GROMACS .gro file of N, CA, C and O in nm:
model
  504
    1MET      N    1   0.196   1.956  -5.036
    1MET     CA    2   0.084   1.864  -5.024
    1MET      C    3   0.118   1.758  -4.921
    1MET      O    4   0.225   1.700  -4.922
    2SER      N    5   0.027   1.734  -4.831
    2SER     CA    6   0.048   1.631  -4.729
    2SER      C    7   0.015   1.494  -4.787
    2SER      O    8  -0.058   1.481  -4.885
    3THR      N    9   0.069   1.392  -4.724
    3THR     CA   10   0.044   1.256  -4.768
    3THR      C   11  -0.098   1.217  -4.730
    3THR      O   12  -0.138   1.231  -4.615
    4PRO      N   13  -0.177   1.169  -4.828
    4PRO     CA   14  -0.316   1.132  -4.798
    4PRO      C   15  -0.325   1.014  -4.702
    4PRO      O   16  -0.236   0.929  -4.696
    5SER      N   17  -0.434   1.009  -4.631
    5SER     CA   18  -0.463   0.898  -4.542
    5SER      C   19  -0.466   0.769  -4.623
    5SER      O   20  -0.518   0.766  -4.733
    6GLY      N   21  -0.407   0.664  -4.570
    6GLY     CA   22  -0.408   0.535  -4.637
    6GLY      C   23  -0.280   0.506  -4.714
    6GLY      O   24  -0.257   0.393  -4.755
    7PHE      N   25  -0.197   0.608  -4.738
    7PHE     CA   26  -0.072   0.587  -4.809
    7PHE      C   27   0.014   0.494  -4.725
    7PHE      O   28   0.035   0.517  -4.607
    8ASP      N   29   0.064   0.387  -4.784
    8ASP     CA   30   0.135   0.284  -4.710
    8ASP      C   31   0.279   0.275  -4.760
    8ASP      O   32   0.305   0.227  -4.869
    9GLU      N   33   0.372   0.322  -4.679
    9GLU     CA   34   0.515   0.321  -4.714
    9GLU      C   35   0.567   0.179  -4.737
    9GLU      O   36   0.658   0.159  -4.817
   10LEU      N   37   0.510   0.081  -4.669
   10LEU     CA   38   0.556  -0.056  -4.684
   10LEU      C   39   0.517  -0.113  -4.822
   10LEU      O   40   0.596  -0.181  -4.885
   11ILE      N   41   0.399  -0.081  -4.869
   11ILE     CA   42   0.352  -0.131  -4.998
   11ILE      C   43   0.408  -0.048  -5.114
   11ILE      O   44   0.425  -0.099  -5.223
   12HIS      N   45   0.438   0.077  -5.091
   12HIS     CA   46   0.468   0.170  -5.199
   12HIS      C   47   0.586   0.133  -5.291
   12HIS      O   48   0.576   0.156  -5.411
   13PRO      N   49   0.696   0.077  -5.244
   13PRO     CA   50   0.803   0.043  -5.339
   13PRO      C   51   0.748  -0.043  -5.453
   13PRO      O   52   0.665  -0.132  -5.431
   14SER      N   53   0.794  -0.015  -5.573
   14SER     CA   54   0.732  -0.073  -5.693
   14SER      C   55   0.724  -0.226  -5.691
   14SER      O   56   0.623  -0.282  -5.734
   15THR      N   57   0.826  -0.294  -5.641
   15THR     CA   58   0.822  -0.440  -5.640
   15THR      C   59   0.713  -0.490  -5.546
   15THR      O   60   0.634  -0.577  -5.582
   16ARG      N   61   0.705  -0.433  -5.426
   16ARG     CA   62   0.601  -0.476  -5.331
   16ARG      C   63   0.463  -0.439  -5.381
   16ARG      O   64   0.368  -0.516  -5.367
   17LEU      N   65   0.451  -0.322  -5.440
   17LEU     CA   66   0.322  -0.280  -5.496
   17LEU      C   67   0.279  -0.377  -5.605
   17LEU      O   68   0.162  -0.417  -5.613
   18SER      N   69   0.372  -0.420  -5.689
   18SER     CA   70   0.341  -0.516  -5.795
   18SER      C   71   0.298  -0.651  -5.738
   18SER      O   72   0.203  -0.712  -5.788
   19VAL      N   73   0.366  -0.696  -5.634
   19VAL     CA   74   0.330  -0.823  -5.570
   19VAL      C   75   0.189  -0.815  -5.513
   19VAL      O   76   0.104  -0.902  -5.538
   20VAL      N   77   0.162  -0.710  -5.438
   20VAL     CA   78   0.032  -0.696  -5.372
   20VAL      C   79  -0.079  -0.679  -5.476
   20VAL      O   80  -0.187  -0.737  -5.463
   21ALA      N   81  -0.054  -0.603  -5.581
   21ALA     CA   82  -0.154  -0.584  -5.687
   21ALA      C   83  -0.186  -0.717  -5.755
   21ALA      O   84  -0.302  -0.747  -5.783
   22LEU      N   85  -0.084  -0.796  -5.780
   22LEU     CA   86  -0.104  -0.927  -5.843
   22LEU      C   87  -0.187  -1.017  -5.751
   22LEU      O   88  -0.283  -1.081  -5.795
   23LEU      N   89  -0.154  -1.017  -5.624
   23LEU     CA   90  -0.226  -1.102  -5.529
   23LEU      C   91  -0.368  -1.053  -5.502
   23LEU      O   92  -0.456  -1.132  -5.470
   24ALA      N   93  -0.391  -0.924  -5.518
   24ALA     CA   94  -0.526  -0.869  -5.496
   24ALA      C   95  -0.625  -0.922  -5.598
   24ALA      O   96  -0.746  -0.924  -5.573
   25ALA      N   97  -0.575  -0.970  -5.710
   25ALA     CA   98  -0.662  -1.018  -5.817
   25ALA      C   99  -0.691  -1.168  -5.807
   25ALA      O  100  -0.758  -1.223  -5.895
   26THR      N  101  -0.643  -1.234  -5.703
   26THR     CA  102  -0.661  -1.379  -5.691
   26THR      C  103  -0.674  -1.419  -5.545
   26THR      O  104  -0.646  -1.340  -5.455
   27GLU      N  105  -0.717  -1.541  -5.523
   27GLU     CA  106  -0.726  -1.592  -5.386
   27GLU      C  107  -0.589  -1.641  -5.339
   27GLU      O  108  -0.539  -1.598  -5.237
   28TRP      N  109  -0.527  -1.731  -5.414
   28TRP     CA  110  -0.394  -1.785  -5.385
   28TRP      C  111  -0.314  -1.781  -5.514
   28TRP      O  112  -0.369  -1.798  -5.623
   29ALA      N  113  -0.183  -1.764  -5.503
   29ALA     CA  114  -0.093  -1.769  -5.620
   29ALA      C  115   0.029  -1.851  -5.583
   29ALA      O  116   0.080  -1.843  -5.471
   30ASP      N  117   0.076  -1.929  -5.679
   30ASP     CA  118   0.198  -2.008  -5.659
   30ASP      C  119   0.320  -1.918  -5.676
   30ASP      O  120   0.321  -1.826  -5.758
   31PHE      N  121   0.423  -1.948  -5.598
   31PHE     CA  122   0.547  -1.872  -5.602
   31PHE      C  123   0.601  -1.857  -5.745
   31PHE      O  124   0.634  -1.745  -5.785
   32PRO      N  125   0.611  -1.967  -5.825
   32PRO     CA  126   0.665  -1.950  -5.960
   32PRO      C  127   0.581  -1.857  -6.048
   32PRO      O  128   0.635  -1.783  -6.130
   33PHE      N  129   0.449  -1.858  -6.028
   33PHE     CA  130   0.362  -1.768  -6.106
   33PHE      C  131   0.394  -1.622  -6.073
   33PHE      O  132   0.407  -1.538  -6.163
   34ILE      N  133   0.406  -1.591  -5.945
   34ILE     CA  134   0.438  -1.454  -5.904
   34ILE      C  135   0.575  -1.415  -5.957
   34ILE      O  136   0.592  -1.308  -6.017
   35ARG      N  137   0.673  -1.501  -5.937
   35ARG     CA  138   0.811  -1.475  -5.981
   35ARG      C  139   0.816  -1.446  -6.130
   35ARG      O  140   0.874  -1.347  -6.174
   36ASP      N  141   0.752  -1.533  -6.209
   36ASP     CA  142   0.757  -1.518  -6.355
   36ASP      C  143   0.674  -1.398  -6.402
   36ASP      O  144   0.715  -1.328  -6.494
   37SER      N  145   0.561  -1.373  -6.338
   37SER     CA  146   0.475  -1.260  -6.378
   37SER      C  147   0.545  -1.127  -6.356
   37SER      O  148   0.525  -1.032  -6.433
   38LEU      N  149   0.628  -1.120  -6.251
   38LEU     CA  150   0.694  -0.994  -6.217
   38LEU      C  151   0.841  -0.990  -6.259
   38LEU      O  152   0.911  -0.893  -6.232
   39SER      N  153   0.887  -1.098  -6.324
   39SER     CA  154   1.026  -1.107  -6.371
   39SER      C  155   1.126  -1.083  -6.258
   39SER      O  156   1.218  -1.002  -6.270
   40LEU      N  157   1.105  -1.154  -6.148
   40LEU     CA  158   1.194  -1.142  -6.033
   40LEU      C  159   1.273  -1.270  -6.014
   40LEU      O  160   1.230  -1.377  -6.057
   41SER      N  161   1.386  -1.259  -5.948
   41SER     CA  162   1.461  -1.379  -5.911
   41SER      C  163   1.393  -1.440  -5.788
   41SER      O  164   1.315  -1.373  -5.719
   42ASP      N  165   1.424  -1.566  -5.762
   42ASP     CA  166   1.368  -1.633  -5.644
   42ASP      C  167   1.403  -1.555  -5.517
   42ASP      O  168   1.318  -1.532  -5.431
   43SER      N  169   1.530  -1.515  -5.505
   43SER     CA  170   1.572  -1.447  -5.383
   43SER      C  171   1.506  -1.310  -5.367
   43SER      O  172   1.468  -1.272  -5.256
   44ALA      N  173   1.493  -1.235  -5.477
   44ALA     CA  174   1.429  -1.103  -5.469
   44ALA      C  175   1.282  -1.116  -5.426
   44ALA      O  176   1.234  -1.041  -5.341
   45LEU      N  177   1.213  -1.213  -5.486
   45LEU     CA  178   1.073  -1.233  -5.450
   45LEU      C  179   1.061  -1.281  -5.305
   45LEU      O  180   0.977  -1.232  -5.230
   46SER      N  181   1.145  -1.374  -5.265
   46SER     CA  182   1.141  -1.425  -5.127
   46SER      C  183   1.158  -1.312  -5.026
   46SER      O  184   1.086  -1.308  -4.925
   47LYS      N  185   1.249  -1.222  -5.053
   47LYS     CA  186   1.274  -1.110  -4.962
   47LYS      C  187   1.149  -1.022  -4.951
   47LYS      O  188   1.110  -0.984  -4.839
   48GLN      N  189   1.086  -0.991  -5.063
   48GLN     CA  190   0.966  -0.905  -5.061
   48GLN      C  191   0.850  -0.976  -4.991
   48GLN      O  192   0.776  -0.915  -4.912
   49LEU      N  193   0.833  -1.105  -5.019
   49LEU     CA  194   0.726  -1.181  -4.955
   49LEU      C  195   0.747  -1.186  -4.804
   49LEU      O  196   0.651  -1.171  -4.726
   50HIS      N  197   0.870  -1.206  -4.761
   50HIS     CA  198   0.900  -1.212  -4.617
   50HIS      C  199   0.866  -1.079  -4.550
   50HIS      O  200   0.806  -1.077  -4.442
   51THR      N  201   0.903  -0.968  -4.613
   51THR     CA  202   0.874  -0.835  -4.558
   51THR      C  203   0.724  -0.815  -4.543
   51THR      O  204   0.675  -0.767  -4.440
   52LEU      N  205   0.649  -0.851  -4.647
   52LEU     CA  206   0.503  -0.834  -4.644
   52LEU      C  207   0.437  -0.930  -4.545
   52LEU      O  208   0.339  -0.895  -4.479
   53GLU      N  209   0.493  -1.050  -4.532
   53GLU     CA  210   0.439  -1.147  -4.436
   53GLU      C  211   0.462  -1.098  -4.292
   53GLU      O  212   0.372  -1.108  -4.207
   54GLU      N  213   0.579  -1.043  -4.264
   54GLU     CA  214   0.608  -0.991  -4.129
   54GLU      C  215   0.511  -0.880  -4.090
   54GLU      O  216   0.479  -0.865  -3.972
   55ALA      N  217   0.465  -0.804  -4.189
   55ALA     CA  218   0.370  -0.694  -4.162
   55ALA      C  219   0.228  -0.746  -4.147
   55ALA      O  220   0.137  -0.670  -4.115
   56GLY      N  221   0.208  -0.875  -4.173
   56GLY     CA  222   0.074  -0.933  -4.163
   56GLY      C  223  -0.009  -0.915  -4.289
   56GLY      O  224  -0.129  -0.937  -4.288
   57TYR      N  225   0.056  -0.876  -4.398
   57TYR     CA  226  -0.015  -0.851  -4.524
   57TYR      C  227  -0.031  -0.977  -4.609
   57TYR      O  228  -0.117  -0.982  -4.695
   58LEU      N  229   0.052  -1.077  -4.585
   58LEU     CA  230   0.047  -1.202  -4.663
   58LEU      C  231   0.042  -1.323  -4.573
   58LEU      O  232   0.091  -1.321  -4.461
   59GLU      N  233  -0.013  -1.428  -4.630
   59GLU     CA  234  -0.003  -1.561  -4.569
   59GLU      C  235   0.073  -1.646  -4.669
   59GLU      O  236   0.041  -1.647  -4.789
   60ILE      N  237   0.173  -1.718  -4.621
   60ILE     CA  238   0.253  -1.806  -4.708
   60ILE      C  239   0.234  -1.948  -4.658
   60ILE      O  240   0.248  -1.976  -4.538
   61ARG      N  241   0.200  -2.037  -4.751
   61ARG     CA  242   0.178  -2.178  -4.719
   61ARG      C  243   0.273  -2.263  -4.801
   61ARG      O  244   0.284  -2.245  -4.921
   62LYS      N  245   0.336  -2.356  -4.734
   62LYS     CA  246   0.423  -2.452  -4.802
   62LYS      C  247   0.350  -2.586  -4.804
   62LYS      O  248   0.306  -2.633  -4.699
   63GLU      N  249   0.336  -2.643  -4.923
   63GLU     CA  250   0.264  -2.769  -4.937
   63GLU      C  251   0.356  -2.874  -4.997
   63GLU      O  252   0.441  -2.843  -5.079
   64GLY      N  253   0.332  -2.998  -4.960
   64GLY     CA  254   0.411  -3.108  -5.014
   64GLY      C  255   0.546  -3.116  -4.946
   64GLY      O  256   0.573  -3.053  -4.846
   65GLY      N  257   0.632  -3.197  -5.006
   65GLY     CA  258   0.765  -3.214  -4.949
   65GLY      C  259   0.866  -3.247  -5.058
   65GLY      O  260   0.830  -3.277  -5.172
   66GLY      N  261   0.992  -3.237  -5.022
   66GLY     CA  262   1.099  -3.268  -5.116
   66GLY      C  263   1.095  -3.180  -5.240
   66GLY      O  264   1.072  -3.061  -5.233
   67ARG      N  265   1.113  -3.245  -5.355
   67ARG     CA  266   1.116  -3.171  -5.483
   67ARG      C  267   0.979  -3.122  -5.525
   67ARG      O  268   0.967  -3.038  -5.612
   68LYS      N  269   0.874  -3.179  -5.465
   68LYS     CA  270   0.738  -3.140  -5.503
   68LYS      C  271   0.679  -3.035  -5.410
   68LYS      O  272   0.559  -3.011  -5.412
   69ARG      N  273   0.762  -2.975  -5.331
   69ARG     CA  274   0.715  -2.872  -5.238
   69ARG      C  275   0.672  -2.748  -5.315
   69ARG      O  276   0.742  -2.700  -5.403
   70ARG      N  277   0.555  -2.698  -5.280
   70ARG     CA  278   0.500  -2.578  -5.346
   70ARG      C  279   0.476  -2.471  -5.242
   70ARG      O  280   0.428  -2.498  -5.132
   71THR      N  281   0.505  -2.349  -5.282
   71THR     CA  282   0.480  -2.234  -5.196
   71THR      C  283   0.365  -2.156  -5.255
   71THR      O  284   0.368  -2.118  -5.373
   72LYS      N  285   0.262  -2.135  -5.174
   72LYS     CA  286   0.145  -2.058  -5.217
   72LYS      C  287   0.134  -1.934  -5.130
   72LYS      O  288   0.167  -1.937  -5.012
   73VAL      N  289   0.085  -1.828  -5.191
   73VAL     CA  290   0.079  -1.699  -5.123
   73VAL      C  291  -0.059  -1.636  -5.144
   73VAL      O  292  -0.117  -1.648  -5.252
   74ARG      N  293  -0.108  -1.569  -5.041
   74ARG     CA  294  -0.233  -1.493  -5.055
   74ARG      C  295  -0.226  -1.369  -4.969
   74ARG      O  296  -0.151  -1.362  -4.872
   75LEU      N  297  -0.306  -1.270  -5.007
   75LEU     CA  298  -0.321  -1.150  -4.925
   75LEU      C  299  -0.409  -1.183  -4.807
   75LEU      O  300  -0.509  -1.253  -4.821
   76THR      N  301  -0.375  -1.132  -4.692
   76THR     CA  302  -0.463  -1.144  -4.576
   76THR      C  303  -0.566  -1.031  -4.587
   76THR      O  304  -0.553  -0.941  -4.670
   77SER      N  305  -0.666  -1.034  -4.502
   77SER     CA  306  -0.764  -0.924  -4.504
   77SER      C  307  -0.694  -0.792  -4.468
   77SER      O  308  -0.727  -0.688  -4.524
   78ARG      N  309  -0.597  -0.798  -4.379
   78ARG     CA  310  -0.520  -0.678  -4.344
   78ARG      C  311  -0.443  -0.626  -4.466
   78ARG      O  312  -0.438  -0.507  -4.491
   79GLY      N  313  -0.383  -0.717  -4.542
   79GLY     CA  314  -0.309  -0.679  -4.662
   79GLY      C  315  -0.400  -0.621  -4.769
   79GLY      O  316  -0.365  -0.522  -4.835
   80ARG      N  317  -0.516  -0.680  -4.785
   80ARG     CA  318  -0.613  -0.630  -4.885
   80ARG      C  319  -0.661  -0.489  -4.847
   80ARG      O  320  -0.668  -0.400  -4.931
   81THR      N  321  -0.689  -0.470  -4.718
   81THR     CA  322  -0.731  -0.339  -4.670
   81THR      C  323  -0.620  -0.235  -4.691
   81THR      O  324  -0.646  -0.123  -4.736
   82ALA      N  325  -0.497  -0.272  -4.660
   82ALA     CA  326  -0.383  -0.181  -4.679
   82ALA      C  327  -0.366  -0.147  -4.827
   82ALA      O  328  -0.342  -0.032  -4.863
   83PHE      N  329  -0.379  -0.247  -4.914
   83PHE     CA  330  -0.365  -0.224  -5.058
   83PHE      C  331  -0.474  -0.129  -5.108
   83PHE      O  332  -0.446  -0.034  -5.180
   84GLU      N  333  -0.597  -0.156  -5.070
   84GLU     CA  334  -0.708  -0.070  -5.114
   84GLU      C  335  -0.690   0.073  -5.063
   84GLU      O  336  -0.716   0.169  -5.136
   85GLY      N  337  -0.644   0.089  -4.940
   85GLY     CA  338  -0.619   0.222  -4.886
   85GLY      C  339  -0.506   0.292  -4.960
   85GLY      O  340  -0.513   0.412  -4.987
   86HIS      N  341  -0.403   0.216  -4.995
   86HIS     CA  342  -0.290   0.274  -5.067
   86HIS      C  343  -0.332   0.318  -5.207
   86HIS      O  344  -0.295   0.427  -5.253
   87VAL      N  345  -0.410   0.236  -5.275
   87VAL     CA  346  -0.460   0.272  -5.408
   87VAL      C  347  -0.546   0.399  -5.399
   87VAL      O  348  -0.532   0.489  -5.482
   88ALA      N  349  -0.631   0.407  -5.299
   88ALA     CA  350  -0.714   0.526  -5.281
   88ALA      C  351  -0.627   0.649  -5.256
   88ALA      O  352  -0.653   0.758  -5.310
   89ALA      N  353  -0.521   0.634  -5.178
   89ALA     CA  354  -0.430   0.746  -5.151
   89ALA      C  355  -0.358   0.789  -5.278
   89ALA      O  356  -0.342   0.909  -5.304
   90LEU      N  357  -0.316   0.693  -5.359
   90LEU     CA  358  -0.250   0.727  -5.486
   90LEU      C  359  -0.346   0.801  -5.578
   90LEU      O  360  -0.307   0.898  -5.644
   91ARG      N  361  -0.471   0.756  -5.582
   91ARG     CA  362  -0.571   0.826  -5.664
   91ARG      C  363  -0.591   0.970  -5.616
   91ARG      O  364  -0.603   1.061  -5.696
   92ALA      N  365  -0.593   0.988  -5.484
   92ALA     CA  366  -0.609   1.123  -5.428
   92ALA      C  367  -0.491   1.212  -5.468
   92ALA      O  368  -0.510   1.330  -5.500
   93ILE      N  369  -0.372   1.156  -5.469
   93ILE     CA  370  -0.254   1.232  -5.509
   93ILE      C  371  -0.265   1.273  -5.656
   93ILE      O  372  -0.243   1.388  -5.692
   94VAL      N  373  -0.302   1.178  -5.740
   94VAL     CA  374  -0.314   1.205  -5.884
   94VAL      C  375  -0.425   1.306  -5.911
   94VAL      O  376  -0.407   1.400  -5.989
   95GLU      N  377  -0.538   1.287  -5.847
   95GLU     CA  378  -0.649   1.380  -5.867
   95GLU      C  379  -0.616   1.518  -5.814
   95GLU      O  380  -0.659   1.620  -5.870
   96GLY      N  381  -0.535   1.526  -5.711
   96GLY     CA  382  -0.492   1.654  -5.655
   96GLY      C  383  -0.404   1.731  -5.751
   96GLY      O  384  -0.394   1.853  -5.743
   97ALA      N  385  -0.340   1.661  -5.842
   97ALA     CA  386  -0.254   1.727  -5.941
   97ALA      C  387  -0.337   1.785  -6.055
   97ALA      O  388  -0.289   1.868  -6.131
   98GLY      N  389  -0.463   1.745  -6.067
   98GLY     CA  390  -0.549   1.789  -6.177
   98GLY      C  391  -0.571   1.938  -6.183
   98GLY      O  392  -0.553   1.998  -6.288
   99PRO      N  393  -0.608   2.006  -6.073
   99PRO     CA  394  -0.634   2.150  -6.080
   99PRO      C  395  -0.513   2.230  -6.127
   99PRO      O  396  -0.528   2.330  -6.194
  100ALA      N  397  -0.392   2.189  -6.093
  100ALA     CA  398  -0.273   2.261  -6.137
  100ALA      C  399  -0.262   2.256  -6.289
  100ALA      O  400  -0.224   2.354  -6.352
  101ALA      N  401  -0.295   2.142  -6.347
  101ALA     CA  402  -0.290   2.130  -6.493
  101ALA      C  403  -0.398   2.215  -6.558
  101ALA      O  404  -0.377   2.274  -6.664
  102ALA      N  405  -0.515   2.226  -6.494
  102ALA     CA  406  -0.625   2.305  -6.550
  102ALA      C  407  -0.598   2.454  -6.540
  102ALA      O  408  -0.655   2.533  -6.615
  103ALA      N  409  -0.508   2.496  -6.452
  103ALA     CA  410  -0.478   2.638  -6.433
  103ALA      C  411  -0.370   2.687  -6.529
  103ALA      O  412  -0.323   2.798  -6.516
  104ALA      N  413  -0.331   2.607  -6.629
  104ALA     CA  414  -0.228   2.648  -6.725
  104ALA      C  415  -0.279   2.769  -6.803
  104ALA      O  416  -0.399   2.783  -6.827
  105PRO      N  417  -0.188   2.858  -6.843
  105PRO     CA  418  -0.229   2.976  -6.919
  105PRO      C  419  -0.307   2.938  -7.044
  105PRO      O  420  -0.283   2.833  -7.104
  106ALA      N  421  -0.398   3.024  -7.084
  106ALA     CA  422  -0.486   2.997  -7.199
  106ALA      C  423  -0.408   2.971  -7.326
  106ALA      O  424  -0.446   2.888  -7.406
  107THR      N  425  -0.296   3.040  -7.347
  107THR     CA  426  -0.220   3.018  -7.471
  107THR      C  427  -0.161   2.879  -7.475
  107THR      O  428  -0.157   2.817  -7.579
  108GLU      N  429  -0.116   2.828  -7.358
  108GLU     CA  430  -0.065   2.691  -7.355
  108GLU      C  431  -0.177   2.592  -7.380
  108GLU      O  432  -0.159   2.496  -7.454
  109SER      N  433  -0.294   2.616  -7.322
  109SER     CA  434  -0.408   2.527  -7.343
  109SER      C  435  -0.451   2.530  -7.488
  109SER      O  436  -0.480   2.428  -7.548
  110ALA      N  437  -0.453   2.647  -7.547
  110ALA     CA  438  -0.494   2.659  -7.687
  110ALA      C  439  -0.392   2.592  -7.778
  110ALA      O  440  -0.429   2.524  -7.873
  111ALA      N  441  -0.264   2.608  -7.747
  111ALA     CA  442  -0.161   2.545  -7.829
  111ALA      C  443  -0.172   2.393  -7.821
  111ALA      O  444  -0.160   2.323  -7.921
  112ALA      N  445  -0.196   2.342  -7.701
  112ALA     CA  446  -0.209   2.198  -7.683
  112ALA      C  447  -0.331   2.146  -7.758
  112ALA      O  448  -0.331   2.035  -7.809
  113ALA      N  449  -0.434   2.227  -7.768
  113ALA     CA  450  -0.557   2.184  -7.836
  113ALA      C  451  -0.549   2.211  -7.986
  113ALA      O  452  -0.641   2.178  -8.059
  114GLY      N  453  -0.440   2.271  -8.032
  114GLY     CA  454  -0.427   2.299  -8.174
  114GLY      C  455  -0.507   2.422  -8.214
  114GLY      O  456  -0.543   2.438  -8.330
  115THR      N  457  -0.536   2.511  -8.119
  115THR     CA  458  -0.615   2.631  -8.150
  115THR      C  459  -0.539   2.757  -8.113
  115THR      O  460  -0.595   2.852  -8.063
  116GLY      N  461  -0.408   2.756  -8.134
  116GLY     CA  462  -0.327   2.873  -8.108
  116GLY      C  463  -0.359   2.983  -8.207
  116GLY      O  464  -0.445   2.967  -8.296
  117PRO      N  465  -0.292   3.098  -8.196
  117PRO     CA  466  -0.321   3.212  -8.282
  117PRO      C  467  -0.313   3.178  -8.431
  117PRO      O  468  -0.398   3.221  -8.508
  118GLN      N  469  -0.212   3.102  -8.473
  118GLN     CA  470  -0.201   3.067  -8.615
  118GLN      C  471  -0.318   2.981  -8.659
  118GLN      O  472  -0.376   3.001  -8.765
  119GLN      N  473  -0.356   2.884  -8.577
  119GLN     CA  474  -0.469   2.796  -8.610
  119GLN      C  475  -0.598   2.877  -8.614
  119GLN      O  476  -0.680   2.860  -8.702
  120GLN      N  477  -0.615   2.972  -8.520
  120GLN     CA  478  -0.735   3.054  -8.515
  120GLN      C  479  -0.745   3.143  -8.638
  120GLN      O  480  -0.851   3.158  -8.697
  121ARG      N  481  -0.630   3.202  -8.684
  121ARG     CA  482  -0.631   3.286  -8.803
  121ARG      C  483  -0.663   3.203  -8.926
  121ARG      O  484  -0.738   3.247  -9.014
  122ALA      N  485  -0.609   3.083  -8.933
  122ALA     CA  486  -0.636   2.997  -9.048
  122ALA      C  487  -0.782   2.961  -9.056
  122ALA      O  488  -0.842   2.959  -9.164
  123GLU      N  489  -0.843   2.934  -8.940
  123GLU     CA  490  -0.985   2.899  -8.939
  123GLU      C  491  -1.071   3.021  -8.972
  123GLU      O  492  -1.174   3.009  -9.037
  124ALA      N  493  -1.028   3.140  -8.928
  124ALA     CA  494  -1.106   3.262  -8.956
  124ALA      C  495  -1.102   3.296  -9.105
  124ALA      O  496  -1.197   3.352  -9.159
  125GLY      N  497  -0.994   3.258  -9.174
  125GLY     CA  498  -0.983   3.288  -9.316
  125GLY      C  499  -1.061   3.193  -9.404
  125GLY      O  500  -1.071   3.212  -9.525
  126ARG      N  501  -1.119   3.091  -9.349
  126ARG     CA  502  -1.195   2.992  -9.429
  126ARG      C  503  -1.332   3.039  -9.462
  126ARG      O  504  -1.401   3.109  -9.404
   0.00000   0.00000   0.00000
């Protein structure tokens, strides 16, 4: 199976996918909220945010100064488009696996449904 159009290798690693999915649901998010929501260390999150920012997928804003400095993050329109394309590609991959599951032998399907030969004989004897 070939990789569907829209599949994004940059977003695909689970940590980056989690970051982008979280940001897709909001306009702006504070760094501590993202960190705590995804159970990441400051350094791990910073590294992922930097990678996504370099690709143009995120905008990072630093507000305030000193101890009250806050870091806010949002998806750019490019990042949102990439995320939506990646989700569509993942759906295409999952849906592509459907026909293989439907082609399972009838005895396996019947067993999974609880209608194997023993079940069928028991029902016929009722």
